[in-house]
PDB file of C-alpha atoms in Angstrom:
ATOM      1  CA  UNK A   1    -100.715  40.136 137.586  1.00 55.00           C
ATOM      2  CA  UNK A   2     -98.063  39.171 134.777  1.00 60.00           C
ATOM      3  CA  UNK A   3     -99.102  40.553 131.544  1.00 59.00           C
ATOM      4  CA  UNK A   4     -97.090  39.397 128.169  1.00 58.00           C
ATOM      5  CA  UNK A   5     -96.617  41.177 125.049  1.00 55.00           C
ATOM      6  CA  UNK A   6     -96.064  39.369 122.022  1.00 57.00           C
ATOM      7  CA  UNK A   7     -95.478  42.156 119.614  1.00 54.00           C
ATOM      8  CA  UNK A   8     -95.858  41.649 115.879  1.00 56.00           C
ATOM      9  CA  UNK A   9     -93.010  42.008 113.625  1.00 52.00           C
ATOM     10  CA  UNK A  10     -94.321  43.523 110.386  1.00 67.00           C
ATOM     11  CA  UNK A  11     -91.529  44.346 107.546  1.00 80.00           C
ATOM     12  CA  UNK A  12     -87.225  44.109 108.635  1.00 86.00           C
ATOM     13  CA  UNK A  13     -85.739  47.352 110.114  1.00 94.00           C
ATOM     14  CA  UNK A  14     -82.479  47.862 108.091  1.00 97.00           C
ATOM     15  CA  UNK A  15     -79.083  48.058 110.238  1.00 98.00           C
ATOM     16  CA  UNK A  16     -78.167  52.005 109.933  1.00 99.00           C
ATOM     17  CA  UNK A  17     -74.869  50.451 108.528  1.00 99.00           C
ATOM     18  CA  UNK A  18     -76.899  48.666 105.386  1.00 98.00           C
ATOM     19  CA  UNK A  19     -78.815  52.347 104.780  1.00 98.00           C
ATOM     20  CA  UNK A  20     -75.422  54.129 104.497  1.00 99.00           C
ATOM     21  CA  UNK A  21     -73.949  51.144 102.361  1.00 99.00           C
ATOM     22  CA  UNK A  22     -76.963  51.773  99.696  1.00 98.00           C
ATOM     23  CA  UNK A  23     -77.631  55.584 100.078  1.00 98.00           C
ATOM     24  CA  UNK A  24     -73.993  56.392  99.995  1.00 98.00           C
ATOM     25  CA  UNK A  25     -71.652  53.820  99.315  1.00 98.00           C
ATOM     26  CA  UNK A  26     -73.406  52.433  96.338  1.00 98.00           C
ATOM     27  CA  UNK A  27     -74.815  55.449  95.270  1.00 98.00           C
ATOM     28  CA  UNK A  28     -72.123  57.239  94.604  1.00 98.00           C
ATOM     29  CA  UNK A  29     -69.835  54.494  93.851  1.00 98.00           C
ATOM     30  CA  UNK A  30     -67.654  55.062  96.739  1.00 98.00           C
ATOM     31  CA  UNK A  31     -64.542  52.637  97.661  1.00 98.00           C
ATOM     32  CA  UNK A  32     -64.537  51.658 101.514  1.00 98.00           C
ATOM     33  CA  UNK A  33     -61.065  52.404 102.128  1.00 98.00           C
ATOM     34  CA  UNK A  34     -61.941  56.291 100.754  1.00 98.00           C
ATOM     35  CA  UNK A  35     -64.935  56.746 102.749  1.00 98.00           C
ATOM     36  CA  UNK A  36     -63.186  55.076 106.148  1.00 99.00           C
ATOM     37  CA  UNK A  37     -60.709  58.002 105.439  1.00 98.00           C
ATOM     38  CA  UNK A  38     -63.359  60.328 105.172  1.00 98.00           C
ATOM     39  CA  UNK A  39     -64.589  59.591 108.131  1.00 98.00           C
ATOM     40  CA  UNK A  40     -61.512  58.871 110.129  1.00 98.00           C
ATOM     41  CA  UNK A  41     -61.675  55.538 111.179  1.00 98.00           C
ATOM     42  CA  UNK A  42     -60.224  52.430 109.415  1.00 98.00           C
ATOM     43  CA  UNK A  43     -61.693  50.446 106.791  1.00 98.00           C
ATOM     44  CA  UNK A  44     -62.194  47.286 109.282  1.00 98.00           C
ATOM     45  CA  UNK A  45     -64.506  49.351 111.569  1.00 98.00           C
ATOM     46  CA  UNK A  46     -66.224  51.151 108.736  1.00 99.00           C
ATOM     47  CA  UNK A  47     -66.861  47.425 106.964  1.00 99.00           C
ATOM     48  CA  UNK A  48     -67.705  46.247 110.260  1.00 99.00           C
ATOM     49  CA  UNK A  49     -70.339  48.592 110.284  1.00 99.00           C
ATOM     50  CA  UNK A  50     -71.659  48.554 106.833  1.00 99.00           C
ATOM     51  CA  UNK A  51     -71.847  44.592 107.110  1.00 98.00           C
ATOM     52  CA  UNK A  52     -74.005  45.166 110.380  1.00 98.00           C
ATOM     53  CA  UNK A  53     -71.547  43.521 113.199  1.00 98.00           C
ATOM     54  CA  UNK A  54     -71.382  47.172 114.800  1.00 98.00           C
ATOM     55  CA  UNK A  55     -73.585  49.445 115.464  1.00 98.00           C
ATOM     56  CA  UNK A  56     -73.867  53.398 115.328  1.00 98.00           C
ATOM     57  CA  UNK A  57     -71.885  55.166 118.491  1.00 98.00           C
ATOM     58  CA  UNK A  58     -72.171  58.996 118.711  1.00 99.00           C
ATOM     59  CA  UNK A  59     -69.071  59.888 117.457  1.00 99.00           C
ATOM     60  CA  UNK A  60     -69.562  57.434 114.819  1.00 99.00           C
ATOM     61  CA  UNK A  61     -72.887  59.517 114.152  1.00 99.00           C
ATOM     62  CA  UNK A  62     -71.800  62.602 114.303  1.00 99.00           C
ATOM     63  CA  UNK A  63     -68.997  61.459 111.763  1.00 99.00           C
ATOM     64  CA  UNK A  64     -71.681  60.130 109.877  1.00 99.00           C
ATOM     65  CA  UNK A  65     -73.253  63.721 110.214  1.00 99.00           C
ATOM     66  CA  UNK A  66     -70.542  65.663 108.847  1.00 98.00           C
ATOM     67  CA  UNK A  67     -69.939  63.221 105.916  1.00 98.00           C
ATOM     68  CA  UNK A  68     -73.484  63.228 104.562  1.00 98.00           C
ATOM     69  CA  UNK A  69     -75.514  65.878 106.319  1.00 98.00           C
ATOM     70  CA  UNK A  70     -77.483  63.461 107.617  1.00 98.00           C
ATOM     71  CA  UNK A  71     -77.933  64.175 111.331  1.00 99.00           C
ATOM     72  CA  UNK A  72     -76.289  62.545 114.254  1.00 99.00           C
ATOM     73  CA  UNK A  73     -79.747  61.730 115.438  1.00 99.00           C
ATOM     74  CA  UNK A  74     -80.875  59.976 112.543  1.00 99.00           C
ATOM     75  CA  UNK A  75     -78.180  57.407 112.646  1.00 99.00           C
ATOM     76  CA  UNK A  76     -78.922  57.122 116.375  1.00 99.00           C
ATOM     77  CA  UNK A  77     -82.771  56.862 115.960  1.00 99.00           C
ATOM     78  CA  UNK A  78     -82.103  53.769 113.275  1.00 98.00           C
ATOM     79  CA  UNK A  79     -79.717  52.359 115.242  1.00 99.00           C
ATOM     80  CA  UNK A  80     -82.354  52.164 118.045  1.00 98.00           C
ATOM     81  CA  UNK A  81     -84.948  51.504 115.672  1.00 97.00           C
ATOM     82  CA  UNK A  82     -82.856  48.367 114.679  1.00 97.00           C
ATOM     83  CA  UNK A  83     -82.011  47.274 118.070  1.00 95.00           C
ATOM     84  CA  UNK A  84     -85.403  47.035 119.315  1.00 93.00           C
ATOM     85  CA  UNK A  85     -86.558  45.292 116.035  1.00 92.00           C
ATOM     86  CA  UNK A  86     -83.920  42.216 116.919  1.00 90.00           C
ATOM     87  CA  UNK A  87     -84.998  42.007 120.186  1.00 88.00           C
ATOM     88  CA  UNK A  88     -88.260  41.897 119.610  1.00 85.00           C
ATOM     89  CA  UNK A  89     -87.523  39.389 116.716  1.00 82.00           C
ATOM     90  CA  UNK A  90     -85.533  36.837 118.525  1.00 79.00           C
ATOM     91  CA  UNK A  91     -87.638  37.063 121.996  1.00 70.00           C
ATOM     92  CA  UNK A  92     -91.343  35.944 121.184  1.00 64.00           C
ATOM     93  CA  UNK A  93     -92.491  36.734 124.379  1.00 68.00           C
ATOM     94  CA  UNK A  94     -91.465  39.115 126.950  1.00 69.00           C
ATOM     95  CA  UNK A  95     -93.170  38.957 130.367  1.00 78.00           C
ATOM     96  CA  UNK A  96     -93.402  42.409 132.863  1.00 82.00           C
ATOM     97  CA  UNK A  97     -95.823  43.823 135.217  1.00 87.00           C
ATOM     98  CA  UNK A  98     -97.372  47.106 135.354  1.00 87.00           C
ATOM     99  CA  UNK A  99     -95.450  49.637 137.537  1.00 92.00           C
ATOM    100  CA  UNK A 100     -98.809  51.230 138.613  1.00 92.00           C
ATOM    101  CA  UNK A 101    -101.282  48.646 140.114  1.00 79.00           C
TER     102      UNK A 101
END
């Protein structure tokens, strides 16, 4: 038997790149080129990122990490956070059967 979920989307999950944007960027009044030096990586991938076109790898998290003390897994977890969140926005209705009977 075919059971369907149609889950319920309640409030947007921020892209991990729009939380560092406002928590740090912003914050503390940071230019993009600086903190893409910081982090060793250029500005196009860190705007990328901040803009929400690329997601959170681990190195990029563990970057992350040692720039802000923010742990790897953090980034990670809102990165997954997000990507579930988009699927579940833009597919209404997902269709599976139960593994177990």
């Amino acid at each position: 038997m075919t059971k369907q979920f149609k889950p319920t989307i309640k409030r947007r999950i921020r892209h991990p790149g729009e939380i560092f944007k406002q928590q740090f960027i912003v914050r503390y009044n940071l230019k993009i080129q600086d903190a893409a030096n910081k982090l060793h990586i250029n500005r196009v991938q860190l705007s990328r990122f901040l803009n929400g076109h690329d997601a959170v790898t681990v190195t990029l998290a563990r970057k992350l990490e040692v720039a802000t003390n923010v742990s790897a897994e953090y980034w990670l977890n809102r990165q997954a956070r997000f990507n579930l969140h988009e699927a579940q926005r833009q597919q209404h209705e997902v269709q599976a059967e139960s593994l177990f009977g």
